[in-house]
């Protein structure tokens, strides 16, 4: 590498008064940031501070909004409480009030964790795994449950503030391998976090290599969901074990499977630096493919031209747009959420203005209890305005690619706020039964 290797350094709430870039903000705003960061997680590294944020545009700058706590993120009364306590500086009182507010912010949205966890042959729950859709098992490696910076809208925020313990994560891959041997219907394993790419190459190796055995020849693809391509691209260029990581990717490819980096890019800025482009280039040279996904977030990427630019840039750099998500119903959602109608409009305008190469993207998508639900249209049926919704992933594979209708609601921002228009949704009774009985893998070999 021509570039000297930067060493990862984090800034946290303790640095709000001393970080030189923040001095241009007034003292009130810094105090507000401290108040918010006593409730919601805040941690940012020097690459994001120095290369991604445009400090001339702060506080409106999208990457600043993405990573730094903002006054509007808490409800007004909660915000005033924390503001008072943070000025007083009583740590015990701050902690107690912060925990109370955290618990009011729907820290565990959808309650899916439980339903999705599979069992071993003795009926014991297998921590660190989710098996919601027939073809794909999601795996949470214990060491990958943190990130190179925190997104302020993250639906995993509860684990970063210590509200959720990490018992749901897996220390080793052996149970995963055992499970996959028994489940030939699974063709894809998705590593997620946090960000699995915070793990060192030897640890990644320990998790991934056991999947490459001939006994698991039914596994076609290994995916790694990561934001490190945006927050710490040096992971793939100049970190001491960057080459080892890429060799591991190559090894997956050589085993006859594909390694897909599921890259979380939410703003074109994240693809603009030399380091980011070099990282993408090196990942692609390893033979891995790159697919891109991000949620639509107010204050960050809430306009169609930003998405068009993002998708155009991804296509230019050989990465494939995959999902535009709807922001989940947790944490600072009042600050970040976008109504479904606007989300559909934003998606549609951007989608109409890119080449077919980018129309691999699907959205806006809600990952919710029954499956992945896409807002496919805002239309009229029988004189009534409706959302046309489409199930693109379902707990029952038979649900996939079927449409259903919800009453139009201009304020709706999430699936739970929607009601059937006309007849009951085709999956509702079956889903209710799954929830009541816990039998939610209704395919041959599912348990
Ligand atoms: C999104 C998701 C997957 C992957 O679904 P694809 O349609 O293959 O992208 C798997 N499991 C869970 C729980 C998911 O949310
Ligand atoms: S990188 Fe992903 S897991 Fe980490 S804070 Fe951002 S959204 Fe959350």
CSV table of C-alpha atoms and ligand atoms in Angstrom, one decimal:
chain,number,residue,atom,x,y,z
A,1,UNK,CA,0.0,0.0,0.0
A,2,UNK,CA,1.3,3.5,-0.9
A,3,UNK,CA,-0.8,4.9,2.0
A,4,UNK,CA,0.6,4.6,5.5
A,5,UNK,CA,-1.6,2.2,7.6
A,6,UNK,CA,-3.9,4.2,9.9
A,7,UNK,CA,-4.6,2.7,13.3
A,8,UNK,CA,-8.2,2.6,14.4
A,9,UNK,CA,-9.0,5.2,17.0
A,10,UNK,CA,-12.5,5.8,18.5
A,11,UNK,CA,-14.1,9.0,19.8
A,12,UNK,CA,-16.9,8.6,22.4
A,13,UNK,CA,-19.1,10.9,24.5
A,14,UNK,CA,-16.0,11.8,26.6
A,15,UNK,CA,-14.5,13.5,23.6
A,16,UNK,CA,-17.4,15.8,22.8
A,17,UNK,CA,-15.8,18.8,24.5
A,18,UNK,CA,-12.3,18.2,23.2
A,19,UNK,CA,-12.8,17.0,19.6
A,20,UNK,CA,-11.4,20.0,17.6
A,21,UNK,CA,-14.0,19.6,14.8
A,22,UNK,CA,-16.9,20.0,17.3
A,23,UNK,CA,-15.6,23.4,18.7
A,24,UNK,CA,-17.4,25.3,16.0
A,25,UNK,CA,-20.7,24.1,17.5
A,26,UNK,CA,-22.0,26.1,20.4
A,27,UNK,CA,-21.8,24.8,24.0
A,28,UNK,CA,-25.6,24.2,24.1
A,29,UNK,CA,-25.4,21.8,21.2
A,30,UNK,CA,-22.5,20.0,22.7
A,31,UNK,CA,-24.4,19.6,25.9
A,32,UNK,CA,-27.3,18.3,24.0
A,33,UNK,CA,-25.1,15.7,22.3
A,34,UNK,CA,-23.9,14.6,25.7
A,35,UNK,CA,-27.5,14.3,26.9
A,36,UNK,CA,-28.5,12.1,23.9
A,37,UNK,CA,-25.3,10.0,24.1
A,38,UNK,CA,-26.0,9.1,27.7
A,39,UNK,CA,-29.1,7.2,26.3
A,40,UNK,CA,-28.1,6.1,22.8
A,41,UNK,CA,-24.8,4.6,21.8
A,42,UNK,CA,-22.2,6.9,20.3
A,43,UNK,CA,-18.8,5.9,19.0
A,44,UNK,CA,-17.1,7.1,15.9
A,45,UNK,CA,-13.6,6.6,14.5
A,46,UNK,CA,-11.1,9.1,13.0
A,47,UNK,CA,-11.7,8.0,9.4
A,48,UNK,CA,-15.4,8.9,9.6
A,49,UNK,CA,-14.5,12.2,11.4
A,50,UNK,CA,-11.7,13.2,9.1
A,51,UNK,CA,-12.7,11.8,5.7
A,52,UNK,CA,-16.5,11.3,5.6
A,53,UNK,CA,-18.0,14.2,7.4
A,54,UNK,CA,-18.1,17.6,5.6
A,55,UNK,CA,-17.6,19.8,8.6
A,56,UNK,CA,-18.6,22.9,6.7
A,57,UNK,CA,-22.1,21.4,6.4
A,58,UNK,CA,-22.5,20.4,10.1
A,59,UNK,CA,-25.0,19.9,11.7
A,60,UNK,CA,-27.0,19.1,8.6
A,61,UNK,CA,-24.2,17.0,7.0
A,62,UNK,CA,-25.6,13.5,6.4
A,63,UNK,CA,-22.7,11.5,7.8
A,64,UNK,CA,-22.6,13.7,10.9
A,65,UNK,CA,-26.3,13.0,11.3
A,66,UNK,CA,-25.6,9.3,10.7
A,67,UNK,CA,-22.9,9.0,13.4
A,68,UNK,CA,-23.3,11.8,16.0
A,69,UNK,CA,-26.1,12.2,18.5
A,70,UNK,CA,-28.6,14.9,17.6
A,71,UNK,CA,-30.9,16.9,19.9
A,72,UNK,CA,-34.2,15.6,18.2
A,73,UNK,CA,-33.4,11.9,18.8
A,74,UNK,CA,-35.1,11.8,22.2
A,75,UNK,CA,-38.6,12.8,23.1
A,76,UNK,CA,-38.7,16.3,24.4
A,77,UNK,CA,-39.4,15.4,28.1
A,78,UNK,CA,-36.7,12.7,28.1
A,79,UNK,CA,-34.3,15.1,26.4
A,80,UNK,CA,-34.9,17.8,29.1
A,81,UNK,CA,-34.5,15.3,31.9
A,82,UNK,CA,-31.2,14.1,30.5
A,83,UNK,CA,-30.1,17.7,29.8
A,84,UNK,CA,-30.6,18.6,33.4
A,85,UNK,CA,-28.9,15.5,34.8
A,86,UNK,CA,-25.9,15.8,32.5
A,87,UNK,CA,-25.4,19.4,33.5
A,88,UNK,CA,-25.5,18.3,37.2
A,89,UNK,CA,-23.1,15.5,36.5
A,90,UNK,CA,-24.5,12.9,39.0
A,91,UNK,CA,-23.4,9.7,37.3
A,92,UNK,CA,-25.8,7.5,39.3
A,93,UNK,CA,-28.8,9.6,38.4
A,94,UNK,CA,-27.8,9.8,34.8
A,95,UNK,CA,-27.5,6.0,34.5
A,96,UNK,CA,-30.8,5.3,36.2
A,97,UNK,CA,-32.7,7.8,34.0
A,98,UNK,CA,-30.9,6.7,30.9
A,99,UNK,CA,-32.0,3.0,31.5
A,100,UNK,CA,-35.6,4.0,32.1
A,101,UNK,CA,-35.6,5.9,28.7
A,102,UNK,CA,-33.8,3.1,26.9
A,103,UNK,CA,-36.5,0.6,28.0
A,104,UNK,CA,-39.2,2.9,26.7
A,105,UNK,CA,-37.6,2.9,23.2
A,106,UNK,CA,-38.7,-0.6,22.1
A,107,UNK,CA,-35.2,-2.1,22.5
A,108,UNK,CA,-36.1,-5.5,21.1
A,109,UNK,CA,-38.3,-4.9,18.0
A,110,UNK,CA,-40.5,-7.6,16.6
A,111,UNK,CA,-39.6,-10.1,19.3
A,112,UNK,CA,-38.3,-12.3,16.4
A,113,UNK,CA,-35.1,-13.4,18.1
A,114,UNK,CA,-37.0,-16.2,19.9
A,115,UNK,CA,-39.1,-17.5,17.1
A,116,UNK,CA,-36.2,-17.7,14.7
A,117,UNK,CA,-33.8,-19.5,16.9
A,118,UNK,CA,-33.5,-23.2,15.8
A,119,UNK,CA,-32.9,-26.3,17.9
A,120,UNK,CA,-30.4,-29.1,18.1
A,121,UNK,CA,-31.6,-32.8,18.0
A,122,UNK,CA,-32.2,-32.8,21.8
A,123,UNK,CA,-34.5,-29.8,21.5
A,124,UNK,CA,-32.1,-27.3,22.9
A,125,UNK,CA,-32.0,-23.8,21.5
A,126,UNK,CA,-29.0,-23.0,19.4
A,127,UNK,CA,-27.7,-19.5,20.4
A,128,UNK,CA,-26.1,-17.4,17.7
A,129,UNK,CA,-28.3,-18.7,14.9
A,130,UNK,CA,-31.5,-17.7,13.3
A,131,UNK,CA,-33.4,-19.8,10.7
A,132,UNK,CA,-36.4,-17.8,9.5
A,133,UNK,CA,-36.3,-18.5,5.8
A,134,UNK,CA,-35.8,-22.0,4.4
A,135,UNK,CA,-32.7,-21.3,2.4
A,136,UNK,CA,-30.7,-19.0,4.7
A,137,UNK,CA,-29.3,-19.4,8.2
A,138,UNK,CA,-28.1,-16.2,9.9
A,139,UNK,CA,-25.2,-16.5,12.3
A,140,UNK,CA,-24.1,-14.1,15.0
A,141,UNK,CA,-20.4,-14.6,15.9
A,142,UNK,CA,-19.8,-13.4,19.5
A,143,UNK,CA,-16.7,-11.5,18.5
A,144,UNK,CA,-18.5,-9.6,15.7
A,145,UNK,CA,-21.2,-7.9,17.8
A,146,UNK,CA,-19.7,-4.4,17.7
A,147,UNK,CA,-18.9,-2.0,14.8
A,148,UNK,CA,-16.2,0.4,13.6
A,149,UNK,CA,-18.6,3.3,14.3
A,150,UNK,CA,-22.2,3.3,15.4
A,151,UNK,CA,-25.1,4.4,13.2
A,152,UNK,CA,-27.4,6.5,15.3
A,153,UNK,CA,-30.5,4.7,13.8
A,154,UNK,CA,-29.2,1.2,14.4
A,155,UNK,CA,-31.8,-1.4,15.4
A,156,UNK,CA,-29.1,-3.2,17.4
A,157,UNK,CA,-28.5,-0.2,19.6
A,158,UNK,CA,-29.7,-2.0,22.7
A,159,UNK,CA,-26.7,-4.4,22.6
A,160,UNK,CA,-24.3,-1.5,22.3
A,161,UNK,CA,-25.5,0.2,25.5
A,162,UNK,CA,-25.5,-3.1,27.3
A,163,UNK,CA,-29.3,-3.5,27.6
A,164,UNK,CA,-29.2,-6.8,25.7
A,165,UNK,CA,-26.6,-9.3,26.8
A,166,UNK,CA,-24.6,-11.2,24.2
A,167,UNK,CA,-25.9,-14.6,25.2
A,168,UNK,CA,-27.7,-14.7,21.8
A,169,UNK,CA,-24.3,-14.8,20.0
A,170,UNK,CA,-22.2,-17.9,19.3
A,171,UNK,CA,-18.7,-18.5,20.5
A,172,UNK,CA,-17.8,-21.2,18.0
A,173,UNK,CA,-19.0,-22.5,14.7
A,174,UNK,CA,-19.3,-26.2,15.7
A,175,UNK,CA,-23.1,-26.0,16.4
A,176,UNK,CA,-23.6,-24.2,13.2
A,177,UNK,CA,-21.8,-26.9,11.3
A,178,UNK,CA,-23.8,-29.6,13.0
A,179,UNK,CA,-27.1,-27.9,12.3
A,180,UNK,CA,-26.2,-27.3,8.6
A,181,UNK,CA,-25.3,-31.0,8.2
A,182,UNK,CA,-28.8,-31.9,9.2
A,183,UNK,CA,-30.4,-29.2,7.1
A,184,UNK,CA,-29.7,-29.7,3.5
A,185,UNK,CA,-32.4,-27.2,2.6
A,186,UNK,CA,-30.1,-24.4,3.7
A,187,UNK,CA,-28.0,-23.0,0.8
A,188,UNK,CA,-26.7,-19.8,2.3
A,189,UNK,CA,-25.1,-18.7,5.6
A,190,UNK,CA,-25.2,-15.0,6.5
A,191,UNK,CA,-22.7,-13.8,9.1
A,192,UNK,CA,-24.0,-10.7,10.8
A,193,UNK,CA,-23.6,-8.5,13.9
A,194,UNK,CA,-22.8,-5.8,14.8
A,195,UNK,CA,-20.2,-6.1,12.1
A,196,UNK,CA,-18.4,-9.5,11.6
A,197,UNK,CA,-15.6,-7.6,9.9
A,198,UNK,CA,-14.4,-6.2,13.2
A,199,UNK,CA,-13.1,-9.7,13.9
A,200,UNK,CA,-9.4,-10.4,13.1
A,201,UNK,CA,-8.6,-12.8,10.2
A,202,UNK,CA,-7.8,-15.8,12.5
A,203,UNK,CA,-11.2,-15.5,14.2
A,204,UNK,CA,-13.0,-15.1,10.8
A,205,UNK,CA,-11.1,-18.2,9.6
A,206,UNK,CA,-12.3,-20.2,12.6
A,207,UNK,CA,-15.9,-19.4,11.8
A,208,UNK,CA,-15.8,-19.7,8.0
A,209,UNK,CA,-13.4,-22.4,7.2
A,210,UNK,CA,-15.4,-25.3,8.8
A,211,UNK,CA,-18.2,-24.4,6.4
A,212,UNK,CA,-16.0,-25.3,3.4
A,213,UNK,CA,-16.1,-29.0,4.0
A,214,UNK,CA,-17.5,-31.3,1.3
A,215,UNK,CA,-20.1,-32.5,3.8
A,216,UNK,CA,-21.6,-29.0,3.5
A,217,UNK,CA,-21.6,-29.0,-0.3
A,218,UNK,CA,-25.3,-27.8,-0.2
A,219,UNK,CA,-24.0,-24.4,1.1
A,220,UNK,CA,-23.7,-22.3,-2.1
A,221,UNK,CA,-23.0,-19.0,-0.6
A,222,UNK,CA,-21.5,-17.4,2.5
A,223,UNK,CA,-22.5,-13.8,3.1
A,224,UNK,CA,-21.0,-11.3,5.4
A,225,UNK,CA,-23.1,-8.3,6.3
A,226,UNK,CA,-20.8,-5.3,6.9
A,227,UNK,CA,-20.5,-1.6,7.2
A,228,UNK,CA,-16.7,-1.7,7.5
A,229,UNK,CA,-16.5,-1.0,3.7
A,230,UNK,CA,-17.9,2.5,4.6
A,231,UNK,CA,-16.7,3.1,8.1
A,232,UNK,CA,-13.2,1.5,8.0
A,233,UNK,CA,-12.2,0.5,4.5
A,234,UNK,CA,-8.6,-0.1,5.7
A,235,UNK,CA,-10.0,-3.4,6.9
A,236,UNK,CA,-9.4,-4.5,3.3
A,237,UNK,CA,-6.4,-2.4,2.4
A,238,UNK,CA,-3.8,-1.6,5.0
A,239,UNK,CA,-4.9,-3.3,8.3
A,240,UNK,CA,-2.2,-5.8,9.3
A,241,UNK,CA,-4.4,-8.8,8.4
A,242,UNK,CA,-6.1,-7.2,5.3
A,243,UNK,CA,-4.4,-9.7,3.0
A,244,UNK,CA,-5.3,-12.6,5.2
A,245,UNK,CA,-9.0,-11.6,5.1
A,246,UNK,CA,-8.9,-11.4,1.3
A,247,UNK,CA,-7.2,-14.8,1.1
A,248,UNK,CA,-10.0,-16.2,3.2
A,249,UNK,CA,-12.5,-14.8,0.7
A,250,UNK,CA,-10.5,-16.4,-2.1
A,251,UNK,CA,-10.6,-19.7,-0.3
A,252,UNK,CA,-14.4,-19.6,-0.1
A,253,UNK,CA,-14.5,-19.0,-3.9
A,254,UNK,CA,-12.0,-21.8,-4.5
A,255,UNK,CA,-14.2,-24.2,-2.5
A,256,UNK,CA,-16.9,-23.7,-5.3
A,257,UNK,CA,-19.0,-21.3,-3.3
A,258,UNK,CA,-19.6,-17.6,-3.5
A,259,UNK,CA,-18.5,-15.1,-0.8
A,260,UNK,CA,-20.9,-12.2,-0.9
A,261,UNK,CA,-20.0,-9.0,1.0
A,262,UNK,CA,-23.3,-7.5,1.9
A,263,UNK,CA,-22.1,-3.9,2.0
A,264,UNK,CA,-24.0,-1.3,4.0
A,265,UNK,CA,-23.6,1.9,2.1
A,266,UNK,CA,-26.2,4.5,2.9
A,267,UNK,CA,-24.8,7.6,1.2
A,268,UNK,CA,-22.7,8.2,-1.9
A,269,UNK,CA,-20.2,10.0,0.2
A,270,UNK,CA,-19.1,6.7,1.7
A,271,UNK,CA,-18.0,5.6,-1.7
A,272,UNK,CA,-16.0,8.8,-2.5
A,273,UNK,CA,-12.7,8.3,-0.7
A,274,UNK,CA,-9.6,6.6,-2.2
A,275,UNK,CA,-9.6,4.1,0.7
A,276,UNK,CA,-13.2,3.1,0.0
A,277,UNK,CA,-12.6,2.6,-3.7
A,278,UNK,CA,-9.4,0.7,-3.1
A,279,UNK,CA,-11.2,-1.6,-0.6
A,280,UNK,CA,-14.0,-2.4,-3.1
A,281,UNK,CA,-11.4,-3.1,-5.8
A,282,UNK,CA,-9.5,-5.5,-3.6
A,283,UNK,CA,-12.6,-7.3,-2.5
A,284,UNK,CA,-13.7,-7.8,-6.1
A,285,UNK,CA,-10.2,-9.0,-7.0
A,286,UNK,CA,-10.5,-11.7,-4.4
A,287,UNK,CA,-13.4,-13.1,-6.4
A,288,UNK,CA,-16.0,-12.1,-3.9
A,289,UNK,CA,-19.2,-10.3,-5.0
A,290,UNK,CA,-20.5,-7.2,-3.4
A,291,UNK,CA,-24.2,-6.5,-2.9
A,292,UNK,CA,-25.3,-3.3,-1.3
A,293,UNK,CA,-28.1,-2.5,1.2
A,294,UNK,CA,-29.1,0.3,3.5
A,295,UNK,CA,-32.2,1.8,5.1
A,296,UNK,CA,-33.9,4.9,4.0
A,297,UNK,CA,-33.4,7.4,6.8
A,298,UNK,CA,-34.6,11.0,7.3
A,299,UNK,CA,-31.8,13.5,7.7
A,300,UNK,CA,-29.4,11.1,6.0
A,301,UNK,CA,-30.6,9.8,2.6
A,302,UNK,CA,-34.2,10.9,2.5
A,303,UNK,CA,-34.3,12.1,-1.2
A,304,UNK,CA,-34.4,10.1,-4.4
A,305,UNK,CA,-31.4,11.9,-6.0
A,306,UNK,CA,-29.2,10.7,-3.2
A,307,UNK,CA,-30.3,7.1,-3.9
A,308,UNK,CA,-29.8,7.5,-7.6
A,309,UNK,CA,-26.3,8.8,-7.0
A,310,UNK,CA,-25.6,6.0,-4.6
A,311,UNK,CA,-26.9,3.3,-6.9
A,312,UNK,CA,-25.1,4.8,-10.0
A,313,UNK,CA,-21.8,4.9,-8.1
A,314,UNK,CA,-22.3,1.3,-6.9
A,315,UNK,CA,-22.9,0.1,-10.4
A,316,UNK,CA,-19.9,2.1,-11.7
A,317,UNK,CA,-17.7,0.4,-9.0
A,318,UNK,CA,-19.0,-3.1,-9.8
A,319,UNK,CA,-21.2,-3.5,-6.7
A,320,UNK,CA,-24.8,-4.6,-7.0
A,321,UNK,CA,-27.7,-2.7,-5.4
A,322,UNK,CA,-29.7,-5.2,-3.4
A,323,UNK,CA,-32.1,-3.8,-0.8
A,324,UNK,CA,-33.5,-0.4,0.3
A,325,UNK,CA,-34.9,-1.1,3.8
A,326,UNK,CA,-37.5,0.8,5.8
A,327,UNK,CA,-36.1,2.1,9.1
A,328,UNK,CA,-37.2,-0.3,11.9
A,329,UNK,CA,-39.5,0.7,14.8
A,330,UNK,CA,-37.0,1.1,17.5
A,331,UNK,CA,-34.6,3.6,19.2
A,332,UNK,CA,-34.7,7.2,17.8
A,333,UNK,CA,-37.3,6.2,15.2
A,334,UNK,CA,-39.2,9.5,15.6
A,335,UNK,CA,-36.2,11.3,14.4
A,336,UNK,CA,-35.3,9.0,11.5
A,337,UNK,CA,-38.5,7.4,10.2
A,338,UNK,CA,-40.0,8.1,6.8
A,339,UNK,CA,-43.6,7.4,5.9
A,340,UNK,CA,-44.1,4.4,3.7
A,341,UNK,CA,-45.8,6.5,1.0
A,342,UNK,CA,-42.7,8.8,0.8
A,343,UNK,CA,-40.4,5.7,0.9
A,344,UNK,CA,-42.2,4.2,-2.1
A,345,UNK,CA,-42.0,7.5,-4.0
A,346,UNK,CA,-38.3,7.9,-3.2
A,347,UNK,CA,-37.5,4.4,-4.3
A,348,UNK,CA,-39.6,4.7,-7.5
A,349,UNK,CA,-38.0,7.9,-8.6
A,350,UNK,CA,-34.5,6.7,-8.1
A,351,UNK,CA,-35.3,3.3,-9.6
A,352,UNK,CA,-36.7,5.0,-12.7
A,353,UNK,CA,-33.5,6.9,-13.2
A,354,UNK,CA,-30.9,4.1,-13.1
A,355,UNK,CA,-29.9,1.5,-15.7
A,356,UNK,CA,-31.4,-2.0,-15.6
A,357,UNK,CA,-28.0,-3.2,-14.1
A,358,UNK,CA,-29.1,-1.5,-10.9
A,359,UNK,CA,-32.6,-2.7,-10.9
A,360,UNK,CA,-31.5,-5.7,-9.0
A,361,UNK,CA,-32.4,-3.5,-6.1
A,362,UNK,CA,-35.7,-4.2,-4.2
A,363,UNK,CA,-37.5,-1.8,-1.9
A,364,UNK,CA,-38.7,-0.2,0.2
A,365,UNK,CA,-38.6,-3.4,2.2
A,366,UNK,CA,-39.7,-4.1,5.8
A,367,UNK,CA,-38.1,-7.0,7.6
A,368,UNK,CA,-41.0,-7.9,9.9
A,369,UNK,CA,-42.8,-10.8,11.6
A,370,UNK,CA,-44.2,-12.6,8.6
A,371,UNK,CA,-41.2,-12.0,6.3
A,372,UNK,CA,-39.7,-9.4,4.1
A,373,UNK,CA,-42.6,-7.2,2.9
A,374,UNK,CA,-42.1,-4.9,-0.1
A,375,UNK,CA,-44.2,-1.8,-0.7
A,376,UNK,CA,-44.9,-2.5,-4.4
A,377,UNK,CA,-47.4,0.3,-5.2
A,378,UNK,CA,-49.7,3.0,-3.8
A,379,UNK,CA,-52.8,2.4,-5.9
A,380,UNK,CA,-56.6,2.4,-6.0
A,381,UNK,CA,-58.7,-0.8,-5.6
A,382,UNK,CA,-62.4,-0.7,-5.7
A,383,UNK,CA,-62.5,3.1,-5.2
A,384,UNK,CA,-60.2,2.8,-2.1
A,385,UNK,CA,-56.6,4.0,-1.8
A,386,UNK,CA,-54.3,1.1,-0.8
A,387,UNK,CA,-50.7,0.0,-0.4
A,388,UNK,CA,-50.0,-3.0,-2.6
A,389,UNK,CA,-47.6,-5.1,-0.6
A,390,UNK,CA,-45.5,-8.1,-1.7
A,391,UNK,CA,-43.9,-10.8,0.3
A,392,UNK,CA,-40.4,-11.2,-1.0
A,393,UNK,CA,-39.3,-13.5,1.9
A,394,UNK,CA,-41.7,-15.5,4.0
A,395,UNK,CA,-41.7,-17.8,7.0
A,396,UNK,CA,-43.6,-20.1,4.8
A,397,UNK,CA,-41.8,-20.3,1.4
A,398,UNK,CA,-45.2,-20.7,-0.2
A,399,UNK,CA,-46.0,-17.1,0.7
A,400,UNK,CA,-43.1,-15.7,-1.4
A,401,UNK,CA,-44.0,-13.5,-4.4
A,402,UNK,CA,-47.6,-13.1,-3.4
A,403,UNK,CA,-49.2,-9.7,-3.1
A,404,UNK,CA,-51.7,-8.4,-0.5
A,405,UNK,CA,-53.4,-5.1,0.2
A,406,UNK,CA,-53.3,-2.7,3.1
A,407,UNK,CA,-55.5,0.4,3.7
A,408,UNK,CA,-53.6,3.5,2.7
A,409,UNK,CA,-52.4,5.5,5.6
A,410,UNK,CA,-50.3,8.6,4.9
A,411,UNK,CA,-48.7,8.5,8.3
A,412,UNK,CA,-47.8,4.8,8.4
A,413,UNK,CA,-44.1,4.2,8.8
A,414,UNK,CA,-44.1,0.5,9.7
A,415,UNK,CA,-45.9,-2.8,8.9
A,416,UNK,CA,-47.5,-3.0,12.4
A,417,UNK,CA,-49.5,0.2,11.7
A,418,UNK,CA,-51.1,-1.3,8.6
A,419,UNK,CA,-54.5,-3.0,8.3
A,420,UNK,CA,-55.9,-5.3,5.6
A,421,UNK,CA,-57.9,-3.5,2.9
A,422,UNK,CA,-60.9,-5.8,2.1
A,423,UNK,CA,-60.1,-9.4,2.8
A,424,UNK,CA,-57.8,-10.7,5.6
A,425,UNK,CA,-54.2,-11.2,4.5
A,426,UNK,CA,-53.5,-14.6,3.0
A,427,UNK,CA,-50.9,-15.4,5.6
A,428,UNK,CA,-52.5,-14.0,8.8
A,429,UNK,CA,-54.1,-17.1,10.2
A,430,UNK,CA,-51.1,-19.3,9.5
A,431,UNK,CA,-48.7,-16.8,11.1
A,432,UNK,CA,-50.9,-16.6,14.2
A,433,UNK,CA,-50.7,-20.3,14.5
A,434,UNK,CA,-46.9,-20.3,14.1
A,435,UNK,CA,-46.6,-17.7,16.9
A,436,UNK,CA,-48.9,-19.7,19.2
A,437,UNK,CA,-47.4,-23.1,18.6
A,438,UNK,CA,-43.8,-22.0,17.9
A,439,UNK,CA,-43.8,-24.2,14.9
A,440,UNK,CA,-42.5,-21.7,12.4
A,441,UNK,CA,-40.4,-23.7,9.9
A,442,UNK,CA,-43.2,-25.3,7.8
A,443,UNK,CA,-41.0,-26.9,5.1
A,444,UNK,CA,-39.8,-30.5,4.7
A,445,UNK,CA,-36.9,-31.0,7.2
A,446,UNK,CA,-37.8,-27.8,9.1
A,447,UNK,CA,-38.4,-28.4,12.8
B,1,LIG,C1,-33.1,-10.7,5.0
B,1,LIG,C2,-32.9,-11.9,5.8
B,1,LIG,C3,-32.3,-13.1,5.2
B,1,LIG,C4,-31.8,-13.1,3.8
B,1,LIG,O1,-32.9,-13.0,2.9
B,1,LIG,P1,-32.6,-12.9,1.3
B,1,LIG,O2,-33.9,-12.8,0.7
B,1,LIG,O3,-31.9,-14.2,0.9
B,1,LIG,O4,-31.7,-11.7,1.2
B,1,LIG,C5,-32.3,-14.2,6.0
B,1,LIG,N1,-32.7,-14.2,7.3
B,1,LIG,C6,-33.3,-13.2,7.9
B,1,LIG,C7,-33.8,-13.3,9.3
B,1,LIG,C8,-33.4,-12.0,7.1
B,1,LIG,O5,-33.9,-10.9,7.7
B,2,LIG,S1,-22.9,-0.8,11.2
B,2,LIG,FE1,-24.8,-2.0,11.3
B,2,LIG,S2,-24.9,-3.0,13.3
B,2,LIG,FE2,-23.3,-1.4,13.3
B,2,LIG,S3,-24.3,0.4,14.1
B,2,LIG,FE3,-24.5,0.6,11.9
B,2,LIG,S4,-26.4,-0.4,11.4
B,2,LIG,FE4,-25.9,-1.0,13.5
